[in-house]
Each structure stands twice: as structure tokens, then as C-alpha cells.
Amino acid sequence: MAMVARRTDGVTGRLLARACATLRQLRTVGARRTRRSKWLLPTLALAALLSAVLPGYLGVRVYQQHQVEGRDQDILAAARQLALNFTSLDYRHYDRDAKNVLNMATGSFRQQFADQTSNLTKLVATNKSVSQGQILDAGIARADARSASVLVAVDSKVTNVAAPKGQARNYRLQVDLVLQSGRWLASNVEFVG
């Protein structure tokens, strides 16, 4: 600290005392400001970084969510159509109805359905069967980028030789799907209750 004159007999001594007190206060305030300014730059840098990164991160999350929603819509549409094709048949054009199912099938399910088509054609023709399915609801039980499992509720009105006025039937199907060449195809279909 600078030397202070010890004159107490006049204005000069009082002025010097006040000046020293003011300097001490300024040093204290300056020290506080130095502590504040030490944190100011990192805080501003962090705020700038967050304002640059956060919108990008949120944009990526929104895009990913949009992709998942689009995929889920494609999965549900494929499962609904397969269930409708599977529960709708007419003995007068069963070959076409069977092809509709086969066009949406793959793997062992496709092979099993193809192997049974000739027997089913005879059975449907003999009984003069007509079935018109109606999808009530569908929900994804599990899905990822390459496969999915969907539960589908279907009502159907079936007419045949034994029930010429028609008979209501309710089906609950589990449709397992896989993504092949950009299309969701049924790899398995099971009745589940």
C-alpha cells in the first residue's frame, strides 16, 4: 500500500484517509468483479455451445421420431392388408385370392401357404365358400428396423353350403413381418384366440 501522510490537522489528512478507504473498497469490488469475470467467459462459451448444439440434437431426435412413425405406419398397413387378404376369399376366384396372400408372404409361411393352395382351392370350391374380412383394429406388439410383430383383430362373414345365410367369425391374428427389398412381408401368421 502507498504511504499515507499522517497529518490529522487539516483537510489534506481527511482527504487522504477517504481516498485510502475508497481504494480499499475498489480493490474489494475489483476482486469480486475478477471472480465474476473469471466465470463469465466460460459461462458465455457454454451458453453459445448449447445454443448451437441443442437445436441440432433436437432436430435429429424429431427426424428419428418421424422415421419411426413412418415405419410403424408401413408395418401396420402391411399387416392389415395381409390379414384382410388372408380372411377374404371367394370360391369363384380363389386363385386370385391366394395370389394376393402369396404376394405379401415370404419364407416358411409363403411355402406352407403355397403348398396348401391346391387343397384349399378344392375345399373352397366344394363348399362354395365366400368370406369377407373386415379389419377392426391392429397394433404393433414389437418392431425394429428389420422385423415386426403385429396383432390384428378381424371380423368375417362366411357363407358356404352349410351356412348359406352367413356366419360371423372373429379372428385374432399375430402377423410376423420382415422387411425385404423395401417391403414388409409376412413371415408367419398365427391365430391367437
Short mmCIF file of N, CA and C in Angstrom, two decimals:
data_model
loop_
_atom_site.label_atom_id
_atom_site.label_comp_id
_atom_site.label_asym_id
_atom_site.label_seq_id
_atom_site.Cartn_x
_atom_site.Cartn_y
_atom_site.Cartn_z
N MET A 1 0.84 -1.15 0.00
CA MET A 1 0.00 0.00 0.00
C MET A 1 0.90 1.24 0.00
N ALA A 2 0.41 2.29 -0.60
CA ALA A 2 1.18 3.53 -0.67
C ALA A 2 1.27 4.17 0.71
N MET A 3 2.32 4.93 0.87
CA MET A 3 2.49 5.59 2.16
C MET A 3 1.49 6.72 2.29
N VAL A 4 0.95 6.80 3.46
CA VAL A 4 -0.08 7.81 3.71
C VAL A 4 0.49 8.80 4.72
N ALA A 5 0.33 10.04 4.42
CA ALA A 5 0.80 11.07 5.34
C ALA A 5 -0.05 11.06 6.58
N ARG A 6 0.58 11.32 7.71
CA ARG A 6 -0.14 11.27 8.97
C ARG A 6 -0.44 12.67 9.47
N ARG A 7 -1.05 13.37 8.63
CA ARG A 7 -1.44 14.71 9.07
C ARG A 7 -2.89 14.67 9.44
N THR A 8 -3.17 14.96 10.60
CA THR A 8 -4.54 14.94 11.08
C THR A 8 -5.06 16.33 11.33
N ASP A 9 -4.24 17.29 11.06
CA ASP A 9 -4.63 18.65 11.41
C ASP A 9 -5.29 19.39 10.27
N GLY A 10 -5.66 18.74 9.26
CA GLY A 10 -6.25 19.53 8.19
C GLY A 10 -7.05 18.70 7.21
N VAL A 11 -7.45 19.38 6.21
CA VAL A 11 -8.28 18.79 5.16
C VAL A 11 -7.50 17.73 4.40
N THR A 12 -6.25 17.93 4.22
CA THR A 12 -5.44 17.00 3.45
C THR A 12 -5.44 15.63 4.10
N GLY A 13 -5.33 15.56 5.38
CA GLY A 13 -5.33 14.28 6.08
C GLY A 13 -6.65 13.56 5.92
N ARG A 14 -7.74 14.31 6.04
CA ARG A 14 -9.06 13.68 5.88
C ARG A 14 -9.26 13.21 4.44
N LEU A 15 -8.82 14.00 3.49
CA LEU A 15 -8.96 13.61 2.08
C LEU A 15 -8.16 12.36 1.78
N LEU A 16 -6.96 12.32 2.33
CA LEU A 16 -6.14 11.14 2.10
C LEU A 16 -6.76 9.90 2.75
N ALA A 17 -7.31 10.07 3.92
CA ALA A 17 -7.95 8.94 4.60
C ALA A 17 -9.14 8.42 3.79
N ARG A 18 -9.91 9.37 3.28
CA ARG A 18 -11.05 8.96 2.44
C ARG A 18 -10.59 8.28 1.16
N ALA A 19 -9.57 8.81 0.56
CA ALA A 19 -9.04 8.23 -0.68
C ALA A 19 -8.55 6.80 -0.43
N CYS A 20 -7.87 6.60 0.70
CA CYS A 20 -7.40 5.25 1.03
C CYS A 20 -8.57 4.30 1.25
N ALA A 21 -9.58 4.77 1.94
CA ALA A 21 -10.76 3.93 2.18
C ALA A 21 -11.44 3.58 0.85
N THR A 22 -11.53 4.57 -0.03
CA THR A 22 -12.15 4.33 -1.34
C THR A 22 -11.33 3.33 -2.13
N LEU A 23 -10.01 3.45 -2.08
CA LEU A 23 -9.15 2.49 -2.78
C LEU A 23 -9.35 1.07 -2.24
N ARG A 24 -9.45 0.96 -0.93
CA ARG A 24 -9.69 -0.37 -0.35
C ARG A 24 -11.01 -0.95 -0.84
N GLN A 25 -12.03 -0.10 -0.89
CA GLN A 25 -13.33 -0.56 -1.39
C GLN A 25 -13.23 -0.98 -2.85
N LEU A 26 -12.55 -0.19 -3.64
CA LEU A 26 -12.40 -0.52 -5.06
C LEU A 26 -11.65 -1.83 -5.26
N ARG A 27 -10.64 -2.06 -4.44
CA ARG A 27 -9.92 -3.33 -4.54
C ARG A 27 -10.84 -4.50 -4.22
N THR A 28 -11.67 -4.34 -3.21
CA THR A 28 -12.62 -5.40 -2.84
C THR A 28 -13.62 -5.63 -3.97
N VAL A 29 -14.18 -4.55 -4.49
CA VAL A 29 -15.13 -4.66 -5.60
C VAL A 29 -14.43 -5.24 -6.82
N GLY A 30 -13.21 -4.79 -7.08
CA GLY A 30 -12.44 -5.31 -8.21
C GLY A 30 -12.18 -6.80 -8.07
N ALA A 31 -11.89 -7.24 -6.85
CA ALA A 31 -11.66 -8.67 -6.62
C ALA A 31 -12.93 -9.45 -6.91
N ARG A 32 -14.08 -8.89 -6.47
CA ARG A 32 -15.36 -9.56 -6.76
C ARG A 32 -15.59 -9.62 -8.27
N ARG A 33 -15.33 -8.51 -8.93
CA ARG A 33 -15.52 -8.48 -10.38
C ARG A 33 -14.58 -9.46 -11.07
N THR A 34 -13.37 -9.58 -10.59
CA THR A 34 -12.42 -10.51 -11.18
C THR A 34 -12.94 -11.94 -11.03
N ARG A 35 -13.51 -12.26 -9.85
CA ARG A 35 -14.08 -13.60 -9.67
C ARG A 35 -15.26 -13.81 -10.61
N ARG A 36 -16.10 -12.78 -10.73
CA ARG A 36 -17.24 -12.89 -11.65
C ARG A 36 -16.77 -13.03 -13.09
N SER A 37 -15.82 -12.19 -13.49
CA SER A 37 -15.37 -12.22 -14.87
C SER A 37 -14.63 -13.51 -15.18
N LYS A 38 -14.06 -14.13 -14.15
CA LYS A 38 -13.40 -15.42 -14.35
C LYS A 38 -14.42 -16.47 -14.81
N TRP A 39 -15.65 -16.38 -14.32
CA TRP A 39 -16.70 -17.33 -14.69
C TRP A 39 -17.54 -16.86 -15.87
N LEU A 40 -17.46 -15.60 -16.19
CA LEU A 40 -18.29 -15.04 -17.25
C LEU A 40 -17.96 -15.65 -18.61
N LEU A 41 -16.69 -15.71 -18.96
CA LEU A 41 -16.30 -16.22 -20.27
C LEU A 41 -16.67 -17.70 -20.44
N PRO A 42 -16.34 -18.58 -19.50
CA PRO A 42 -16.76 -19.98 -19.66
C PRO A 42 -18.29 -20.14 -19.70
N THR A 43 -18.99 -19.34 -18.91
CA THR A 43 -20.46 -19.42 -18.91
C THR A 43 -21.01 -19.01 -20.26
N LEU A 44 -20.50 -17.92 -20.80
CA LEU A 44 -20.95 -17.48 -22.13
C LEU A 44 -20.59 -18.50 -23.21
N ALA A 45 -19.40 -19.09 -23.10
CA ALA A 45 -18.99 -20.11 -24.07
C ALA A 45 -19.91 -21.33 -23.99
N LEU A 46 -20.25 -21.74 -22.78
CA LEU A 46 -21.16 -22.88 -22.61
C LEU A 46 -22.54 -22.56 -23.18
N ALA A 47 -23.03 -21.36 -22.91
CA ALA A 47 -24.33 -20.94 -23.44
C ALA A 47 -24.32 -20.93 -24.97
N ALA A 48 -23.23 -20.44 -25.55
CA ALA A 48 -23.12 -20.42 -27.02
C ALA A 48 -23.08 -21.83 -27.58
N LEU A 49 -22.33 -22.71 -26.92
CA LEU A 49 -22.24 -24.09 -27.36
C LEU A 49 -23.60 -24.78 -27.29
N LEU A 50 -24.28 -24.59 -26.18
CA LEU A 50 -25.61 -25.20 -26.03
C LEU A 50 -26.60 -24.66 -27.06
N SER A 51 -26.53 -23.36 -27.33
CA SER A 51 -27.46 -22.79 -28.31
C SER A 51 -27.15 -23.27 -29.72
N ALA A 52 -25.93 -23.72 -29.97
CA ALA A 52 -25.59 -24.26 -31.28
C ALA A 52 -25.90 -25.76 -31.36
N VAL A 53 -25.63 -26.49 -30.29
CA VAL A 53 -25.77 -27.95 -30.31
C VAL A 53 -27.20 -28.40 -30.04
N LEU A 54 -27.88 -27.77 -29.12
CA LEU A 54 -29.22 -28.21 -28.71
C LEU A 54 -30.22 -28.24 -29.87
N PRO A 55 -30.31 -27.21 -30.70
CA PRO A 55 -31.25 -27.30 -31.82
C PRO A 55 -30.91 -28.44 -32.79
N GLY A 56 -29.62 -28.67 -33.00
CA GLY A 56 -29.22 -29.78 -33.86
C GLY A 56 -29.63 -31.12 -33.28
N TYR A 57 -29.39 -31.29 -31.99
CA TYR A 57 -29.77 -32.53 -31.31
C TYR A 57 -31.28 -32.74 -31.38
N LEU A 58 -32.03 -31.69 -31.06
CA LEU A 58 -33.49 -31.80 -31.10
C LEU A 58 -33.97 -32.08 -32.52
N GLY A 59 -33.33 -31.48 -33.50
CA GLY A 59 -33.70 -31.73 -34.90
C GLY A 59 -33.50 -33.19 -35.28
N VAL A 60 -32.37 -33.76 -34.85
CA VAL A 60 -32.10 -35.17 -35.13
C VAL A 60 -33.14 -36.05 -34.44
N ARG A 61 -33.48 -35.74 -33.20
CA ARG A 61 -34.48 -36.54 -32.46
C ARG A 61 -35.85 -36.49 -33.14
N VAL A 62 -36.24 -35.30 -33.60
CA VAL A 62 -37.53 -35.16 -34.30
C VAL A 62 -37.50 -35.96 -35.59
N TYR A 63 -36.41 -35.90 -36.32
CA TYR A 63 -36.27 -36.66 -37.57
C TYR A 63 -36.36 -38.16 -37.30
N GLN A 64 -35.66 -38.63 -36.27
CA GLN A 64 -35.70 -40.06 -35.93
C GLN A 64 -37.11 -40.48 -35.55
N GLN A 65 -37.80 -39.67 -34.78
CA GLN A 65 -39.17 -39.98 -34.38
C GLN A 65 -40.08 -40.05 -35.60
N HIS A 66 -39.88 -39.14 -36.53
CA HIS A 66 -40.66 -39.13 -37.77
C HIS A 66 -40.40 -40.42 -38.57
N GLN A 67 -39.15 -40.85 -38.61
CA GLN A 67 -38.80 -42.08 -39.32
C GLN A 67 -39.49 -43.29 -38.67
N VAL A 68 -39.48 -43.35 -37.34
CA VAL A 68 -40.11 -44.47 -36.62
C VAL A 68 -41.62 -44.47 -36.87
N GLU A 69 -42.24 -43.30 -36.83
CA GLU A 69 -43.68 -43.22 -37.08
C GLU A 69 -44.01 -43.67 -38.50
N GLY A 70 -43.21 -43.27 -39.47
CA GLY A 70 -43.42 -43.71 -40.85
C GLY A 70 -43.26 -45.21 -41.00
N ARG A 71 -42.23 -45.76 -40.36
CA ARG A 71 -42.02 -47.21 -40.39
C ARG A 71 -43.20 -47.93 -39.76
N ASP A 72 -43.67 -47.44 -38.61
CA ASP A 72 -44.79 -48.08 -37.93
C ASP A 72 -46.06 -48.04 -38.79
N GLN A 73 -46.28 -46.95 -39.49
CA GLN A 73 -47.44 -46.87 -40.38
C GLN A 73 -47.33 -47.89 -41.51
N ASP A 74 -46.13 -48.06 -42.06
CA ASP A 74 -45.91 -49.05 -43.12
C ASP A 74 -46.15 -50.47 -42.59
N ILE A 75 -45.67 -50.73 -41.38
CA ILE A 75 -45.85 -52.05 -40.77
C ILE A 75 -47.33 -52.34 -40.57
N LEU A 76 -48.06 -51.40 -39.99
CA LEU A 76 -49.49 -51.59 -39.75
C LEU A 76 -50.26 -51.77 -41.06
N ALA A 77 -49.92 -50.99 -42.07
CA ALA A 77 -50.61 -51.11 -43.36
C ALA A 77 -50.38 -52.49 -43.97
N ALA A 78 -49.15 -52.99 -43.91
CA ALA A 78 -48.85 -54.31 -44.46
C ALA A 78 -49.58 -55.41 -43.68
N ALA A 79 -49.57 -55.33 -42.35
CA ALA A 79 -50.24 -56.35 -41.53
C ALA A 79 -51.75 -56.34 -41.76
N ARG A 80 -52.33 -55.16 -41.84
CA ARG A 80 -53.77 -55.05 -42.09
C ARG A 80 -54.14 -55.66 -43.45
N GLN A 81 -53.35 -55.31 -44.48
CA GLN A 81 -53.66 -55.82 -45.82
C GLN A 81 -53.50 -57.33 -45.88
N LEU A 82 -52.43 -57.85 -45.27
CA LEU A 82 -52.24 -59.31 -45.26
C LEU A 82 -53.39 -60.00 -44.54
N ALA A 83 -53.80 -59.47 -43.39
CA ALA A 83 -54.91 -60.07 -42.64
C ALA A 83 -56.21 -60.01 -43.44
N LEU A 84 -56.43 -58.91 -44.14
CA LEU A 84 -57.62 -58.79 -44.98
C LEU A 84 -57.57 -59.81 -46.12
N ASN A 85 -56.43 -59.92 -46.79
CA ASN A 85 -56.29 -60.90 -47.87
C ASN A 85 -56.45 -62.32 -47.34
N PHE A 86 -55.91 -62.58 -46.16
CA PHE A 86 -55.93 -63.91 -45.57
C PHE A 86 -57.34 -64.34 -45.17
N THR A 87 -58.18 -63.39 -44.78
CA THR A 87 -59.53 -63.73 -44.31
C THR A 87 -60.62 -63.45 -45.35
N SER A 88 -60.23 -62.98 -46.52
CA SER A 88 -61.20 -62.72 -47.59
C SER A 88 -60.93 -63.69 -48.73
N LEU A 89 -61.93 -64.48 -49.05
CA LEU A 89 -61.78 -65.43 -50.15
C LEU A 89 -63.14 -65.67 -50.80
N ASP A 90 -63.06 -66.08 -52.05
CA ASP A 90 -64.27 -66.38 -52.81
C ASP A 90 -63.97 -67.57 -53.70
N TYR A 91 -64.78 -68.60 -53.60
CA TYR A 91 -64.54 -69.83 -54.37
C TYR A 91 -64.53 -69.57 -55.87
N ARG A 92 -65.19 -68.49 -56.33
CA ARG A 92 -65.26 -68.21 -57.78
C ARG A 92 -63.94 -67.67 -58.32
N HIS A 93 -63.09 -67.13 -57.46
CA HIS A 93 -61.77 -66.65 -57.90
C HIS A 93 -60.73 -66.83 -56.79
N TYR A 94 -60.69 -68.05 -56.28
CA TYR A 94 -59.77 -68.33 -55.18
C TYR A 94 -58.30 -68.23 -55.62
N ASP A 95 -58.02 -68.56 -56.87
CA ASP A 95 -56.63 -68.45 -57.35
C ASP A 95 -56.10 -67.03 -57.17
N ARG A 96 -56.94 -66.05 -57.53
CA ARG A 96 -56.55 -64.64 -57.36
C ARG A 96 -56.38 -64.30 -55.88
N ASP A 97 -57.30 -64.78 -55.04
CA ASP A 97 -57.23 -64.50 -53.60
C ASP A 97 -55.96 -65.11 -52.98
N ALA A 98 -55.62 -66.32 -53.40
CA ALA A 98 -54.41 -66.98 -52.90
C ALA A 98 -53.16 -66.21 -53.34
N LYS A 99 -53.16 -65.72 -54.58
CA LYS A 99 -52.01 -64.94 -55.07
C LYS A 99 -51.84 -63.65 -54.27
N ASN A 100 -52.96 -63.05 -53.87
CA ASN A 100 -52.87 -61.83 -53.05
C ASN A 100 -52.15 -62.11 -51.74
N VAL A 101 -52.42 -63.27 -51.14
CA VAL A 101 -51.73 -63.64 -49.90
C VAL A 101 -50.26 -63.93 -50.19
N LEU A 102 -50.00 -64.71 -51.24
CA LEU A 102 -48.62 -65.08 -51.56
C LEU A 102 -47.76 -63.86 -51.91
N ASN A 103 -48.35 -62.85 -52.53
CA ASN A 103 -47.60 -61.64 -52.88
C ASN A 103 -47.13 -60.86 -51.66
N MET A 104 -47.76 -61.11 -50.52
CA MET A 104 -47.37 -60.41 -49.30
C MET A 104 -46.68 -61.34 -48.29
N ALA A 105 -46.25 -62.52 -48.77
CA ALA A 105 -45.68 -63.53 -47.88
C ALA A 105 -44.23 -63.82 -48.25
N THR A 106 -43.50 -64.36 -47.29
CA THR A 106 -42.11 -64.75 -47.51
C THR A 106 -41.76 -65.93 -46.62
N GLY A 107 -40.65 -66.56 -46.91
CA GLY A 107 -40.11 -67.61 -46.05
C GLY A 107 -41.01 -68.82 -45.92
N SER A 108 -40.99 -69.41 -44.71
CA SER A 108 -41.73 -70.65 -44.47
C SER A 108 -43.24 -70.44 -44.57
N PHE A 109 -43.73 -69.27 -44.18
CA PHE A 109 -45.17 -69.02 -44.30
C PHE A 109 -45.58 -69.05 -45.77
N ARG A 110 -44.80 -68.43 -46.62
CA ARG A 110 -45.11 -68.43 -48.06
C ARG A 110 -45.11 -69.86 -48.59
N GLN A 111 -44.11 -70.62 -48.19
CA GLN A 111 -44.00 -72.00 -48.67
C GLN A 111 -45.18 -72.85 -48.18
N GLN A 112 -45.54 -72.74 -46.91
CA GLN A 112 -46.67 -73.51 -46.38
C GLN A 112 -47.97 -73.15 -47.08
N PHE A 113 -48.20 -71.86 -47.26
CA PHE A 113 -49.43 -71.42 -47.91
C PHE A 113 -49.47 -71.90 -49.36
N ALA A 114 -48.34 -71.81 -50.06
CA ALA A 114 -48.28 -72.27 -51.45
C ALA A 114 -48.53 -73.77 -51.54
N ASP A 115 -47.97 -74.54 -50.59
CA ASP A 115 -48.16 -75.99 -50.58
C ASP A 115 -49.61 -76.38 -50.33
N GLN A 116 -50.35 -75.57 -49.56
CA GLN A 116 -51.74 -75.89 -49.23
C GLN A 116 -52.75 -75.31 -50.21
N THR A 117 -52.30 -74.49 -51.14
CA THR A 117 -53.22 -73.78 -52.02
C THR A 117 -54.08 -74.73 -52.85
N SER A 118 -53.50 -75.79 -53.40
CA SER A 118 -54.31 -76.70 -54.24
C SER A 118 -55.39 -77.39 -53.41
N ASN A 119 -55.06 -77.84 -52.20
CA ASN A 119 -56.07 -78.46 -51.33
C ASN A 119 -57.14 -77.45 -50.92
N LEU A 120 -56.71 -76.24 -50.58
CA LEU A 120 -57.66 -75.20 -50.19
C LEU A 120 -58.57 -74.82 -51.36
N THR A 121 -58.03 -74.80 -52.57
CA THR A 121 -58.84 -74.46 -53.75
C THR A 121 -59.98 -75.46 -53.90
N LYS A 122 -59.68 -76.74 -53.75
CA LYS A 122 -60.71 -77.79 -53.85
C LYS A 122 -61.73 -77.66 -52.72
N LEU A 123 -61.25 -77.46 -51.50
CA LEU A 123 -62.13 -77.35 -50.34
C LEU A 123 -63.06 -76.15 -50.46
N VAL A 124 -62.53 -75.01 -50.86
CA VAL A 124 -63.31 -73.79 -51.01
C VAL A 124 -64.35 -73.96 -52.12
N ALA A 125 -63.95 -74.59 -53.22
CA ALA A 125 -64.88 -74.80 -54.35
C ALA A 125 -65.98 -75.78 -53.97
N THR A 126 -65.64 -76.87 -53.29
CA THR A 126 -66.63 -77.87 -52.89
C THR A 126 -67.68 -77.26 -51.96
N ASN A 127 -67.24 -76.44 -51.02
CA ASN A 127 -68.15 -75.84 -50.04
C ASN A 127 -68.75 -74.52 -50.51
N LYS A 128 -68.34 -74.05 -51.69
CA LYS A 128 -68.78 -72.75 -52.22
C LYS A 128 -68.62 -71.66 -51.15
N SER A 129 -67.43 -71.61 -50.63
CA SER A 129 -67.13 -70.69 -49.53
C SER A 129 -66.83 -69.28 -50.03
N VAL A 130 -67.41 -68.34 -49.30
CA VAL A 130 -67.12 -66.92 -49.52
C VAL A 130 -66.92 -66.31 -48.13
N SER A 131 -65.82 -65.62 -47.97
CA SER A 131 -65.52 -64.96 -46.70
C SER A 131 -65.06 -63.54 -47.01
N GLN A 132 -65.65 -62.60 -46.30
CA GLN A 132 -65.24 -61.20 -46.47
C GLN A 132 -64.77 -60.67 -45.12
N GLY A 133 -63.47 -60.48 -45.01
CA GLY A 133 -62.88 -59.99 -43.77
C GLY A 133 -63.03 -58.48 -43.62
N GLN A 134 -63.06 -58.05 -42.38
CA GLN A 134 -63.10 -56.62 -42.07
C GLN A 134 -62.15 -56.39 -40.89
N ILE A 135 -61.18 -55.53 -41.09
CA ILE A 135 -60.19 -55.25 -40.05
C ILE A 135 -60.83 -54.34 -39.00
N LEU A 136 -60.82 -54.80 -37.76
CA LEU A 136 -61.34 -54.00 -36.65
C LEU A 136 -60.26 -53.11 -36.05
N ASP A 137 -59.10 -53.70 -35.82
CA ASP A 137 -58.02 -52.94 -35.20
C ASP A 137 -56.71 -53.69 -35.39
N ALA A 138 -55.63 -52.98 -35.28
CA ALA A 138 -54.30 -53.58 -35.36
C ALA A 138 -53.35 -52.78 -34.49
N GLY A 139 -52.43 -53.48 -33.88
CA GLY A 139 -51.44 -52.81 -33.03
C GLY A 139 -50.11 -53.53 -33.08
N ILE A 140 -49.07 -52.75 -33.05
CA ILE A 140 -47.72 -53.32 -33.10
C ILE A 140 -47.34 -53.83 -31.71
N ALA A 141 -47.00 -55.11 -31.65
CA ALA A 141 -46.55 -55.70 -30.39
C ALA A 141 -45.05 -55.49 -30.20
N ARG A 142 -44.31 -55.50 -31.32
CA ARG A 142 -42.86 -55.33 -31.29
C ARG A 142 -42.42 -54.92 -32.68
N ALA A 143 -41.45 -54.02 -32.76
CA ALA A 143 -40.94 -53.61 -34.06
C ALA A 143 -39.52 -53.10 -33.93
N ASP A 144 -38.72 -53.39 -34.95
CA ASP A 144 -37.41 -52.77 -35.09
C ASP A 144 -37.22 -52.45 -36.57
N ALA A 145 -36.02 -52.14 -36.97
CA ALA A 145 -35.78 -51.69 -38.34
C ALA A 145 -35.98 -52.79 -39.37
N ARG A 146 -35.89 -54.07 -38.98
CA ARG A 146 -35.95 -55.17 -39.94
C ARG A 146 -37.11 -56.14 -39.73
N SER A 147 -37.78 -56.11 -38.57
CA SER A 147 -38.84 -57.08 -38.31
C SER A 147 -39.88 -56.48 -37.38
N ALA A 148 -41.06 -57.11 -37.38
CA ALA A 148 -42.14 -56.62 -36.52
C ALA A 148 -43.12 -57.75 -36.25
N SER A 149 -43.87 -57.58 -35.18
CA SER A 149 -44.96 -58.49 -34.83
C SER A 149 -46.19 -57.63 -34.56
N VAL A 150 -47.29 -57.94 -35.25
CA VAL A 150 -48.49 -57.13 -35.17
C VAL A 150 -49.67 -58.02 -34.80
N LEU A 151 -50.52 -57.54 -33.90
CA LEU A 151 -51.76 -58.23 -33.56
C LEU A 151 -52.89 -57.55 -34.32
N VAL A 152 -53.70 -58.36 -35.01
CA VAL A 152 -54.77 -57.82 -35.84
C VAL A 152 -56.09 -58.49 -35.45
N ALA A 153 -57.11 -57.67 -35.21
CA ALA A 153 -58.45 -58.18 -34.91
C ALA A 153 -59.28 -58.07 -36.19
N VAL A 154 -59.88 -59.20 -36.59
CA VAL A 154 -60.62 -59.27 -37.85
C VAL A 154 -61.98 -59.92 -37.60
N ASP A 155 -63.01 -59.32 -38.15
CA ASP A 155 -64.33 -59.97 -38.22
C ASP A 155 -64.54 -60.41 -39.65
N SER A 156 -65.26 -61.51 -39.81
CA SER A 156 -65.51 -62.01 -41.15
C SER A 156 -66.90 -62.61 -41.21
N LYS A 157 -67.55 -62.42 -42.33
CA LYS A 157 -68.83 -63.08 -42.57
C LYS A 157 -68.57 -64.17 -43.60
N VAL A 158 -68.87 -65.40 -43.21
CA VAL A 158 -68.58 -66.56 -44.05
C VAL A 158 -69.90 -67.18 -44.51
N THR A 159 -70.02 -67.34 -45.80
CA THR A 159 -71.15 -68.11 -46.35
C THR A 159 -70.58 -69.32 -47.07
N ASN A 160 -71.32 -70.43 -46.97
CA ASN A 160 -70.94 -71.65 -47.67
C ASN A 160 -72.16 -72.56 -47.73
N VAL A 161 -71.99 -73.77 -48.21
CA VAL A 161 -73.10 -74.71 -48.35
C VAL A 161 -73.77 -74.95 -47.00
N ALA A 162 -73.00 -75.08 -45.95
CA ALA A 162 -73.54 -75.37 -44.62
C ALA A 162 -74.18 -74.14 -43.97
N ALA A 163 -73.79 -72.94 -44.36
CA ALA A 163 -74.33 -71.71 -43.77
C ALA A 163 -74.62 -70.70 -44.88
N PRO A 164 -75.70 -70.96 -45.66
CA PRO A 164 -75.99 -70.09 -46.80
C PRO A 164 -76.36 -68.65 -46.39
N LYS A 165 -76.89 -68.46 -45.18
CA LYS A 165 -77.24 -67.10 -44.74
C LYS A 165 -76.04 -66.36 -44.14
N GLY A 166 -74.99 -67.06 -43.94
CA GLY A 166 -73.77 -66.43 -43.43
C GLY A 166 -73.57 -66.68 -41.95
N GLN A 167 -72.35 -66.67 -41.57
CA GLN A 167 -71.97 -66.92 -40.19
C GLN A 167 -70.85 -65.94 -39.84
N ALA A 168 -71.02 -65.26 -38.71
CA ALA A 168 -70.00 -64.30 -38.28
C ALA A 168 -68.85 -65.04 -37.60
N ARG A 169 -67.64 -64.63 -37.94
CA ARG A 169 -66.45 -65.21 -37.31
C ARG A 169 -65.52 -64.08 -36.88
N ASN A 170 -64.91 -64.31 -35.76
CA ASN A 170 -63.94 -63.34 -35.23
C ASN A 170 -62.57 -64.00 -35.20
N TYR A 171 -61.60 -63.29 -35.70
CA TYR A 171 -60.23 -63.80 -35.71
C TYR A 171 -59.31 -62.80 -35.02
N ARG A 172 -58.36 -63.36 -34.31
CA ARG A 172 -57.28 -62.55 -33.76
C ARG A 172 -56.00 -63.17 -34.31
N LEU A 173 -55.30 -62.39 -35.10
CA LEU A 173 -54.11 -62.91 -35.77
C LEU A 173 -52.85 -62.22 -35.25
N GLN A 174 -51.80 -63.00 -35.15
CA GLN A 174 -50.47 -62.42 -34.94
C GLN A 174 -49.74 -62.54 -36.26
N VAL A 175 -49.39 -61.41 -36.83
CA VAL A 175 -48.69 -61.38 -38.11
C VAL A 175 -47.25 -60.94 -37.85
N ASP A 176 -46.31 -61.84 -38.16
CA ASP A 176 -44.89 -61.51 -38.05
C ASP A 176 -44.41 -61.05 -39.42
N LEU A 177 -43.73 -59.92 -39.45
CA LEU A 177 -43.29 -59.32 -40.70
C LEU A 177 -41.78 -59.14 -40.72
N VAL A 178 -41.22 -59.18 -41.93
CA VAL A 178 -39.81 -58.85 -42.12
C VAL A 178 -39.72 -57.87 -43.29
N LEU A 179 -38.72 -57.03 -43.25
CA LEU A 179 -38.50 -56.06 -44.32
C LEU A 179 -37.58 -56.67 -45.36
N GLN A 180 -38.11 -56.81 -46.59
CA GLN A 180 -37.32 -57.36 -47.69
C GLN A 180 -37.49 -56.47 -48.91
N SER A 181 -36.39 -56.00 -49.44
CA SER A 181 -36.39 -55.16 -50.64
C SER A 181 -37.35 -53.98 -50.50
N GLY A 182 -37.38 -53.39 -49.32
CA GLY A 182 -38.20 -52.21 -49.09
C GLY A 182 -39.67 -52.49 -48.83
N ARG A 183 -40.06 -53.77 -48.75
CA ARG A 183 -41.47 -54.14 -48.49
C ARG A 183 -41.55 -54.96 -47.22
N TRP A 184 -42.63 -54.73 -46.46
CA TRP A 184 -42.90 -55.54 -45.28
C TRP A 184 -43.71 -56.75 -45.72
N LEU A 185 -43.14 -57.95 -45.51
CA LEU A 185 -43.78 -59.20 -45.92
C LEU A 185 -44.02 -60.09 -44.70
N ALA A 186 -45.09 -60.88 -44.77
CA ALA A 186 -45.44 -61.76 -43.66
C ALA A 186 -44.55 -63.00 -43.68
N SER A 187 -43.88 -63.25 -42.57
CA SER A 187 -43.06 -64.45 -42.44
C SER A 187 -43.78 -65.52 -41.63
N ASN A 188 -44.84 -65.11 -40.92
CA ASN A 188 -45.63 -66.07 -40.15
C ASN A 188 -46.97 -65.43 -39.80
N VAL A 189 -48.02 -66.26 -39.81
CA VAL A 189 -49.36 -65.81 -39.39
C VAL A 189 -49.91 -66.89 -38.47
N GLU A 190 -50.36 -66.47 -37.29
CA GLU A 190 -50.92 -67.41 -36.32
C GLU A 190 -52.25 -66.89 -35.80
N PHE A 191 -53.18 -67.81 -35.56
CA PHE A 191 -54.43 -67.46 -34.87
C PHE A 191 -54.12 -67.45 -33.37
N VAL A 192 -54.51 -66.38 -32.68
CA VAL A 192 -54.15 -66.25 -31.26
C VAL A 192 -55.36 -66.01 -30.37
N GLY A 193 -56.42 -66.69 -30.58
CA GLY A 193 -57.54 -66.55 -29.66
C GLY A 193 -58.82 -66.17 -30.29
#
